[in-house]
Amino acid sequence: SQKIEQNSEALNIQEGKTATLTCNYTNYSPAYLQWYRQDPGRGPVFLLLIRENEKEKRKERLKVTFDTTLKQSLFHITASQPADSATYLCALAGNKLTFGGGTRVLVKP
Amino acid sequence: EAQVTQNPRYLITVTGKKLTVTCSQNMNHEYMSWYRQDPGLGLRQIYYSMNVEVTDKGDVPEGYKVSRKEKRNFPLILESPSPNQTSLYFCASSPGTGVIWNTEAFFGQGTRLTVV
């Protein structure tokens, strides 16, 4: 069966450093991969989308890579700020959108 | 403002008492979907709709019903709620057709449902 894994342990990081999150998947060949941010008790908010033929995508301080051979996406937040503290979800897009469990990021001042 | 609106935000109900959670979007999106989110299980799709009068089951449809009579509205109906349906529910919409998710999904603010 399809499986999407994100590190369930929270990532604690110092302000100004780069946070790197991992999304691994199995038994799946998504055409697109998306990343969302979710704050406690609120709906996910779209951040970035990367296509299977793209290796890397950037948006301001965010960078996403997509390796279809490794079946992995990495999500980077550079120059992290306390306001970046949230849970980040990856979602695989084929005939539907399937979410990973999310990784909580806590940026300390 | 482009948005997906869910109501109510919070709901406490008793087992067996029918309830409806409303969802409305003002972006003229064709695709709408309902998810539930539970600790350790992430977001799981309940039902989705590719257009008016077209609905289909997601991964966890048991105990739920939906309807899509108008493009903007996609209510979630619990005919006989049970405690295992206590969860955080999200409605989402997308301009995509749903066949290939090459566009972002817009989520509502969530409905926290408790069934006692």
PDB file of C-alpha atoms in Angstrom:
ATOM      1  CA  SER A   1       0.000   0.000   0.000  1.00  0.00           C
ATOM      2  CA  GLN A   2       1.048   3.624  -0.470  1.00  0.00           C
ATOM      3  CA  LYS A   3       3.000   5.081   2.384  1.00  0.00           C
ATOM      4  CA  ILE A   4       4.195   8.617   3.062  1.00  0.00           C
ATOM      5  CA  GLU A   5       6.602   9.175   5.931  1.00  0.00           C
ATOM      6  CA  GLN A   6       7.623  12.379   7.590  1.00  0.00           C
ATOM      7  CA  ASN A   7       9.675  12.562  10.741  1.00  0.00           C
ATOM      8  CA  SER A   8       7.150  12.552  13.554  1.00  0.00           C
ATOM      9  CA  GLU A   9       9.670  13.946  16.015  1.00  0.00           C
ATOM     10  CA  ALA A  10       9.637  17.694  16.389  1.00  0.00           C
ATOM     11  CA  LEU A  11      12.543  19.601  14.913  1.00  0.00           C
ATOM     12  CA  ASN A  12      14.000  22.161  17.317  1.00  0.00           C
ATOM     13  CA  ILE A  13      16.227  24.703  15.642  1.00  0.00           C
ATOM     14  CA  GLN A  14      17.927  27.947  16.530  1.00  0.00           C
ATOM     15  CA  GLU A  15      16.806  31.140  14.846  1.00  0.00           C
ATOM     16  CA  GLY A  16      18.865  31.902  11.750  1.00  0.00           C
ATOM     17  CA  LYS A  17      19.741  28.281  11.026  1.00  0.00           C
ATOM     18  CA  THR A  18      18.405  26.147   8.186  1.00  0.00           C
ATOM     19  CA  ALA A  19      15.659  23.635   8.959  1.00  0.00           C
ATOM     20  CA  THR A  20      15.574  20.565   6.736  1.00  0.00           C
ATOM     21  CA  LEU A  21      12.527  18.291   6.655  1.00  0.00           C
ATOM     22  CA  THR A  22      12.219  14.958   4.898  1.00  0.00           C
ATOM     23  CA  CYS A  23       9.309  13.340   3.110  1.00  0.00           C
ATOM     24  CA  ASN A  24       9.752   9.731   1.975  1.00  0.00           C
ATOM     25  CA  TYR A  25       7.215   7.697   0.078  1.00  0.00           C
ATOM     26  CA  THR A  26       6.788   4.134  -1.145  1.00  0.00           C
ATOM     27  CA  ASN A  27       4.502   2.365  -3.609  1.00  0.00           C
ATOM     28  CA  TYR A  28       3.683   5.646  -5.263  1.00  0.00           C
ATOM     29  CA  SER A  29       4.643   7.563  -8.400  1.00  0.00           C
ATOM     30  CA  PRO A  30       3.282  11.066  -7.866  1.00  0.00           C
ATOM     31  CA  ALA A  31       3.212  13.544 -10.702  1.00  0.00           C
ATOM     32  CA  TYR A  32       3.436  16.395  -8.234  1.00  0.00           C
ATOM     33  CA  LEU A  33       4.444  16.896  -4.659  1.00  0.00           C
ATOM     34  CA  GLN A  34       3.150  19.719  -2.494  1.00  0.00           C
ATOM     35  CA  TRP A  35       4.170  21.212   0.840  1.00  0.00           C
ATOM     36  CA  TYR A  36       1.783  22.868   3.277  1.00  0.00           C
ATOM     37  CA  ARG A  37       2.128  24.709   6.553  1.00  0.00           C
ATOM     38  CA  GLN A  38      -0.330  24.092   9.371  1.00  0.00           C
ATOM     39  CA  ASP A  39      -0.658  26.112  12.552  1.00  0.00           C
ATOM     40  CA  PRO A  40      -2.378  24.531  15.605  1.00  0.00           C
ATOM     41  CA  GLY A  41      -6.131  24.175  15.114  1.00  0.00           C
ATOM     42  CA  ARG A  42      -6.073  25.770  11.674  1.00  0.00           C
ATOM     43  CA  GLY A  43      -6.307  24.496   8.124  1.00  0.00           C
ATOM     44  CA  PRO A  44      -3.189  23.722   6.066  1.00  0.00           C
ATOM     45  CA  VAL A  45      -1.894  26.539   3.886  1.00  0.00           C
ATOM     46  CA  PHE A  46      -0.217  25.807   0.558  1.00  0.00           C
ATOM     47  CA  LEU A  47       3.471  26.707   0.269  1.00  0.00           C
ATOM     48  CA  LEU A  48       5.083  25.073  -2.746  1.00  0.00           C
ATOM     49  CA  LEU A  49       4.427  22.605  -5.526  1.00  0.00           C
ATOM     50  CA  ILE A  50       7.122  20.701  -7.416  1.00  0.00           C
ATOM     51  CA  ARG A  51       6.644  18.552 -10.497  1.00  0.00           C
ATOM     52  CA  GLU A  52       8.231  15.149 -11.042  1.00  0.00           C
ATOM     53  CA  ASN A  53      10.531  16.501 -13.760  1.00  0.00           C
ATOM     54  CA  GLU A  54      11.776  19.355 -11.538  1.00  0.00           C
ATOM     55  CA  LYS A  55      14.714  18.794  -9.234  1.00  0.00           C
ATOM     56  CA  GLU A  56      14.361  21.937  -7.148  1.00  0.00           C
ATOM     57  CA  LYS A  57      11.933  24.780  -6.483  1.00  0.00           C
ATOM     58  CA  ARG A  58      12.441  27.947  -4.465  1.00  0.00           C
ATOM     59  CA  LYS A  59      10.159  30.534  -2.944  1.00  0.00           C
ATOM     60  CA  GLU A  60      11.704  33.251  -0.795  1.00  0.00           C
ATOM     61  CA  ARG A  61      13.417  31.396   2.110  1.00  0.00           C
ATOM     62  CA  LEU A  62      11.902  28.036   1.174  1.00  0.00           C
ATOM     63  CA  LYS A  63      13.485  25.401  -1.021  1.00  0.00           C
ATOM     64  CA  VAL A  64      12.085  22.041  -2.048  1.00  0.00           C
ATOM     65  CA  THR A  65      13.843  19.184  -3.817  1.00  0.00           C
ATOM     66  CA  PHE A  66      12.187  16.155  -5.380  1.00  0.00           C
ATOM     67  CA  ASP A  67      14.134  12.974  -6.110  1.00  0.00           C
ATOM     68  CA  THR A  68      11.872  10.426  -7.813  1.00  0.00           C
ATOM     69  CA  THR A  69      14.655   7.817  -7.803  1.00  0.00           C
ATOM     70  CA  LEU A  70      15.101   8.009  -4.042  1.00  0.00           C
ATOM     71  CA  LYS A  71      11.349   8.635  -3.616  1.00  0.00           C
ATOM     72  CA  GLN A  72      12.136  11.557  -1.385  1.00  0.00           C
ATOM     73  CA  SER A  73      11.510  15.261  -1.060  1.00  0.00           C
ATOM     74  CA  LEU A  74      13.495  17.625   1.140  1.00  0.00           C
ATOM     75  CA  PHE A  75      12.031  20.899   2.414  1.00  0.00           C
ATOM     76  CA  HIS A  76      14.413  23.597   3.598  1.00  0.00           C
ATOM     77  CA  ILE A  77      13.676  26.767   5.536  1.00  0.00           C
ATOM     78  CA  THR A  78      16.733  29.005   5.416  1.00  0.00           C
ATOM     79  CA  ALA A  79      17.426  31.786   7.911  1.00  0.00           C
ATOM     80  CA  SER A  80      14.646  30.388  10.079  1.00  0.00           C
ATOM     81  CA  GLN A  81      12.581  32.695  12.265  1.00  0.00           C
ATOM     82  CA  PRO A  82      10.354  32.019  15.298  1.00  0.00           C
ATOM     83  CA  ALA A  83       7.367  32.818  13.038  1.00  0.00           C
ATOM     84  CA  ASP A  84       8.278  29.717  10.993  1.00  0.00           C
ATOM     85  CA  SER A  85       7.290  27.521  13.949  1.00  0.00           C
ATOM     86  CA  ALA A  86       4.480  25.288  12.700  1.00  0.00           C
ATOM     87  CA  THR A  87       3.796  21.796  11.381  1.00  0.00           C
ATOM     88  CA  TYR A  88       4.810  21.170   7.786  1.00  0.00           C
ATOM     89  CA  LEU A  89       2.971  18.606   5.684  1.00  0.00           C
ATOM     90  CA  CYS A  90       4.015  17.020   2.439  1.00  0.00           C
ATOM     91  CA  ALA A  91       1.322  15.817   0.079  1.00  0.00           C
ATOM     92  CA  LEU A  92       1.635  13.538  -2.913  1.00  0.00           C
ATOM     93  CA  ALA A  93      -0.506  14.421  -5.888  1.00  0.00           C
ATOM     94  CA  GLY A  94      -1.628  11.776  -8.301  1.00  0.00           C
ATOM     95  CA  ASN A  95      -5.313  11.127  -8.771  1.00  0.00           C
ATOM     96  CA  LYS A  96      -5.858  12.578  -5.316  1.00  0.00           C
ATOM     97  CA  LEU A  97      -3.945  14.470  -2.686  1.00  0.00           C
ATOM     98  CA  THR A  98      -2.506  12.222   0.033  1.00  0.00           C
ATOM     99  CA  PHE A  99      -0.838  13.766   3.074  1.00  0.00           C
ATOM    100  CA  GLY A 100       2.016  12.691   5.278  1.00  0.00           C
ATOM    101  CA  GLY A 101       1.694  12.973   9.039  1.00  0.00           C
ATOM    102  CA  GLY A 102       3.649  16.227   9.211  1.00  0.00           C
ATOM    103  CA  THR A 103       6.751  17.405  11.062  1.00  0.00           C
ATOM    104  CA  ARG A 104       6.521  20.028  13.767  1.00  0.00           C
ATOM    105  CA  VAL A 105       9.189  22.717  13.623  1.00  0.00           C
ATOM    106  CA  LEU A 106      10.039  24.908  16.605  1.00  0.00           C
ATOM    107  CA  VAL A 107      12.381  27.811  15.967  1.00  0.00           C
ATOM    108  CA  LYS A 108      13.927  29.209  19.133  1.00  0.00           C
ATOM    109  CA  PRO A 109      15.068  32.827  19.375  1.00  0.00           C
TER     110      PRO A 109
ATOM    111  CA  GLU B   1     -11.455  37.510  -0.287  1.00  0.00           C
ATOM    112  CA  ALA B   2     -11.009  34.009  -1.687  1.00  0.00           C
ATOM    113  CA  GLN B   3     -11.850  31.517   1.001  1.00  0.00           C
ATOM    114  CA  VAL B   4     -13.343  28.236   2.113  1.00  0.00           C
ATOM    115  CA  THR B   5     -15.803  28.692   4.974  1.00  0.00           C
ATOM    116  CA  GLN B   6     -16.825  25.934   7.332  1.00  0.00           C
ATOM    117  CA  ASN B   7     -19.506  26.060  10.005  1.00  0.00           C
ATOM    118  CA  PRO B   8     -19.624  25.496  12.842  1.00  0.00           C
ATOM    119  CA  ARG B   9     -16.047  25.856  14.129  1.00  0.00           C
ATOM    120  CA  TYR B  10     -16.789  23.846  17.245  1.00  0.00           C
ATOM    121  CA  LEU B  11     -19.529  21.312  17.889  1.00  0.00           C
ATOM    122  CA  ILE B  12     -20.300  19.007  20.781  1.00  0.00           C
ATOM    123  CA  THR B  13     -23.079  16.530  20.168  1.00  0.00           C
ATOM    124  CA  VAL B  14     -24.461  13.276  21.495  1.00  0.00           C
ATOM    125  CA  THR B  15     -24.246   9.857  19.923  1.00  0.00           C
ATOM    126  CA  GLY B  16     -26.891   9.285  17.271  1.00  0.00           C
ATOM    127  CA  LYS B  17     -28.003  12.878  16.774  1.00  0.00           C
ATOM    128  CA  LYS B  18     -27.767  13.768  13.090  1.00  0.00           C
ATOM    129  CA  LEU B  19     -25.603  16.744  12.238  1.00  0.00           C
ATOM    130  CA  THR B  20     -24.397  18.662   9.204  1.00  0.00           C
ATOM    131  CA  VAL B  21     -21.160  20.578   8.810  1.00  0.00           C
ATOM    132  CA  THR B  22     -21.392  23.139   6.044  1.00  0.00           C
ATOM    133  CA  CYS B  23     -18.641  24.095   3.617  1.00  0.00           C
ATOM    134  CA  SER B  24     -18.768  26.887   1.082  1.00  0.00           C
ATOM    135  CA  GLN B  25     -16.144  28.252  -1.307  1.00  0.00           C
ATOM    136  CA  ASN B  26     -16.247  31.495  -3.287  1.00  0.00           C
ATOM    137  CA  MET B  27     -13.577  30.660  -5.863  1.00  0.00           C
ATOM    138  CA  ASN B  28     -15.737  28.784  -8.378  1.00  0.00           C
ATOM    139  CA  HIS B  29     -13.644  25.651  -7.821  1.00  0.00           C
ATOM    140  CA  GLU B  30     -14.809  22.379  -9.309  1.00  0.00           C
ATOM    141  CA  TYR B  31     -13.065  20.053  -6.860  1.00  0.00           C
ATOM    142  CA  MET B  32     -14.057  19.889  -3.203  1.00  0.00           C
ATOM    143  CA  SER B  33     -13.097  17.432  -0.511  1.00  0.00           C
ATOM    144  CA  TRP B  34     -13.519  16.595   3.167  1.00  0.00           C
ATOM    145  CA  TYR B  35     -10.708  15.412   5.441  1.00  0.00           C
ATOM    146  CA  ARG B  36     -10.499  14.403   9.053  1.00  0.00           C
ATOM    147  CA  GLN B  37      -7.348  14.888  11.086  1.00  0.00           C
ATOM    148  CA  ASP B  38      -6.499  12.749  14.089  1.00  0.00           C
ATOM    149  CA  PRO B  39      -3.306  12.643  16.180  1.00  0.00           C
ATOM    150  CA  GLY B  40      -0.852  10.140  14.760  1.00  0.00           C
ATOM    151  CA  LEU B  41      -3.012   9.496  11.682  1.00  0.00           C
ATOM    152  CA  GLY B  42      -2.652  12.753   9.803  1.00  0.00           C
ATOM    153  CA  LEU B  43      -5.148  14.053   7.272  1.00  0.00           C
ATOM    154  CA  ARG B  44      -7.372  11.388   5.774  1.00  0.00           C
ATOM    155  CA  GLN B  45      -9.806  11.988   2.951  1.00  0.00           C
ATOM    156  CA  ILE B  46     -13.462  11.203   3.655  1.00  0.00           C
ATOM    157  CA  TYR B  47     -15.267  12.128   0.444  1.00  0.00           C
ATOM    158  CA  TYR B  48     -14.550  14.232  -2.591  1.00  0.00           C
ATOM    159  CA  SER B  49     -16.474  15.814  -5.443  1.00  0.00           C
ATOM    160  CA  MET B  50     -15.166  16.601  -8.905  1.00  0.00           C
ATOM    161  CA  ASN B  51     -18.184  18.684  -9.847  1.00  0.00           C
ATOM    162  CA  VAL B  52     -21.854  19.269  -9.160  1.00  0.00           C
ATOM    163  CA  GLU B  53     -23.751  16.017  -8.554  1.00  0.00           C
ATOM    164  CA  VAL B  54     -20.475  14.022  -8.738  1.00  0.00           C
ATOM    165  CA  THR B  55     -19.204  12.630  -5.442  1.00  0.00           C
ATOM    166  CA  ASP B  56     -16.991   9.698  -4.532  1.00  0.00           C
ATOM    167  CA  LYS B  57     -15.595   7.967  -1.482  1.00  0.00           C
ATOM    168  CA  GLY B  58     -12.184   8.780  -0.104  1.00  0.00           C
ATOM    169  CA  ASP B  59     -10.174   6.623   2.291  1.00  0.00           C
ATOM    170  CA  VAL B  60     -12.483   6.735   5.330  1.00  0.00           C
ATOM    171  CA  PRO B  61     -16.087   7.263   4.136  1.00  0.00           C
ATOM    172  CA  GLU B  62     -17.898   5.016   6.631  1.00  0.00           C
ATOM    173  CA  GLY B  63     -20.454   6.904   8.713  1.00  0.00           C
ATOM    174  CA  TYR B  64     -20.458   9.995   6.502  1.00  0.00           C
ATOM    175  CA  LYS B  65     -22.532  11.343   3.630  1.00  0.00           C
ATOM    176  CA  VAL B  66     -22.031  14.304   1.335  1.00  0.00           C
ATOM    177  CA  SER B  67     -23.959  16.117  -1.353  1.00  0.00           C
ATOM    178  CA  ARG B  68     -22.981  18.549  -4.097  1.00  0.00           C
ATOM    179  CA  LYS B  69     -26.102  20.248  -5.380  1.00  0.00           C
ATOM    180  CA  GLU B  70     -24.363  23.551  -6.054  1.00  0.00           C
ATOM    181  CA  LYS B  71     -20.792  24.229  -7.094  1.00  0.00           C
ATOM    182  CA  ARG B  72     -19.994  26.372  -4.069  1.00  0.00           C
ATOM    183  CA  ASN B  73     -21.384  24.127  -1.308  1.00  0.00           C
ATOM    184  CA  PHE B  74     -20.286  20.700  -0.102  1.00  0.00           C
ATOM    185  CA  PRO B  75     -21.905  19.763   3.226  1.00  0.00           C
ATOM    186  CA  LEU B  76     -20.735  16.816   5.330  1.00  0.00           C
ATOM    187  CA  ILE B  77     -23.526  14.851   6.972  1.00  0.00           C
ATOM    188  CA  LEU B  78     -23.205  12.508   9.927  1.00  0.00           C
ATOM    189  CA  GLU B  79     -26.494  10.614  10.073  1.00  0.00           C
ATOM    190  CA  SER B  80     -25.767   8.875  13.369  1.00  0.00           C
ATOM    191  CA  PRO B  81     -22.564  10.213  14.918  1.00  0.00           C
ATOM    192  CA  SER B  82     -20.492   7.976  17.148  1.00  0.00           C
ATOM    193  CA  PRO B  83     -17.619   8.801  19.531  1.00  0.00           C
ATOM    194  CA  ASN B  84     -15.045   7.491  17.039  1.00  0.00           C
ATOM    195  CA  GLN B  85     -16.027  10.352  14.749  1.00  0.00           C
ATOM    196  CA  THR B  86     -14.672  12.841  17.265  1.00  0.00           C
ATOM    197  CA  SER B  87     -12.051  14.631  15.203  1.00  0.00           C
ATOM    198  CA  LEU B  88     -10.915  17.837  13.511  1.00  0.00           C
ATOM    199  CA  TYR B  89     -12.565  18.161  10.101  1.00  0.00           C
ATOM    200  CA  PHE B  90     -11.371  20.188   7.143  1.00  0.00           C
ATOM    201  CA  CYS B  91     -13.052  21.064   3.897  1.00  0.00           C
ATOM    202  CA  ALA B  92     -10.836  21.853   0.913  1.00  0.00           C
ATOM    203  CA  SER B  93     -11.335  23.066  -2.632  1.00  0.00           C
ATOM    204  CA  SER B  94      -9.144  23.246  -5.703  1.00  0.00           C
ATOM    205  CA  PRO B  95      -9.426  24.663  -9.204  1.00  0.00           C
ATOM    206  CA  GLY B  96      -8.001  21.393 -10.545  1.00  0.00           C
ATOM    207  CA  THR B  97     -10.226  18.676 -11.833  1.00  0.00           C
ATOM    208  CA  GLY B  98      -8.844  16.354  -9.196  1.00  0.00           C
ATOM    209  CA  VAL B  99      -7.458  13.932 -11.731  1.00  0.00           C
ATOM    210  CA  ILE B 100      -4.024  15.440 -11.404  1.00  0.00           C
ATOM    211  CA  TRP B 101      -3.304  17.729  -8.492  1.00  0.00           C
ATOM    212  CA  ASN B 102      -1.208  20.325 -10.241  1.00  0.00           C
ATOM    213  CA  THR B 103      -2.773  23.180  -8.341  1.00  0.00           C
ATOM    214  CA  GLU B 104      -2.927  24.067  -4.689  1.00  0.00           C
ATOM    215  CA  ALA B 105      -5.726  23.090  -2.365  1.00  0.00           C
ATOM    216  CA  PHE B 106      -7.442  25.736  -0.242  1.00  0.00           C
ATOM    217  CA  PHE B 107      -8.561  24.618   3.197  1.00  0.00           C
ATOM    218  CA  GLY B 108     -11.257  25.867   5.508  1.00  0.00           C
ATOM    219  CA  GLN B 109     -10.522  26.859   9.088  1.00  0.00           C
ATOM    220  CA  GLY B 110     -11.640  23.514  10.476  1.00  0.00           C
ATOM    221  CA  THR B 111     -14.495  22.127  12.568  1.00  0.00           C
ATOM    222  CA  ARG B 112     -13.678  20.487  15.854  1.00  0.00           C
ATOM    223  CA  LEU B 113     -16.336  17.869  16.513  1.00  0.00           C
ATOM    224  CA  THR B 114     -16.804  16.034  19.790  1.00  0.00           C
ATOM    225  CA  VAL B 115     -19.327  13.190  20.010  1.00  0.00           C
ATOM    226  CA  VAL B 116     -20.176  12.098  23.539  1.00  0.00           C
TER     227      VAL B 116
END
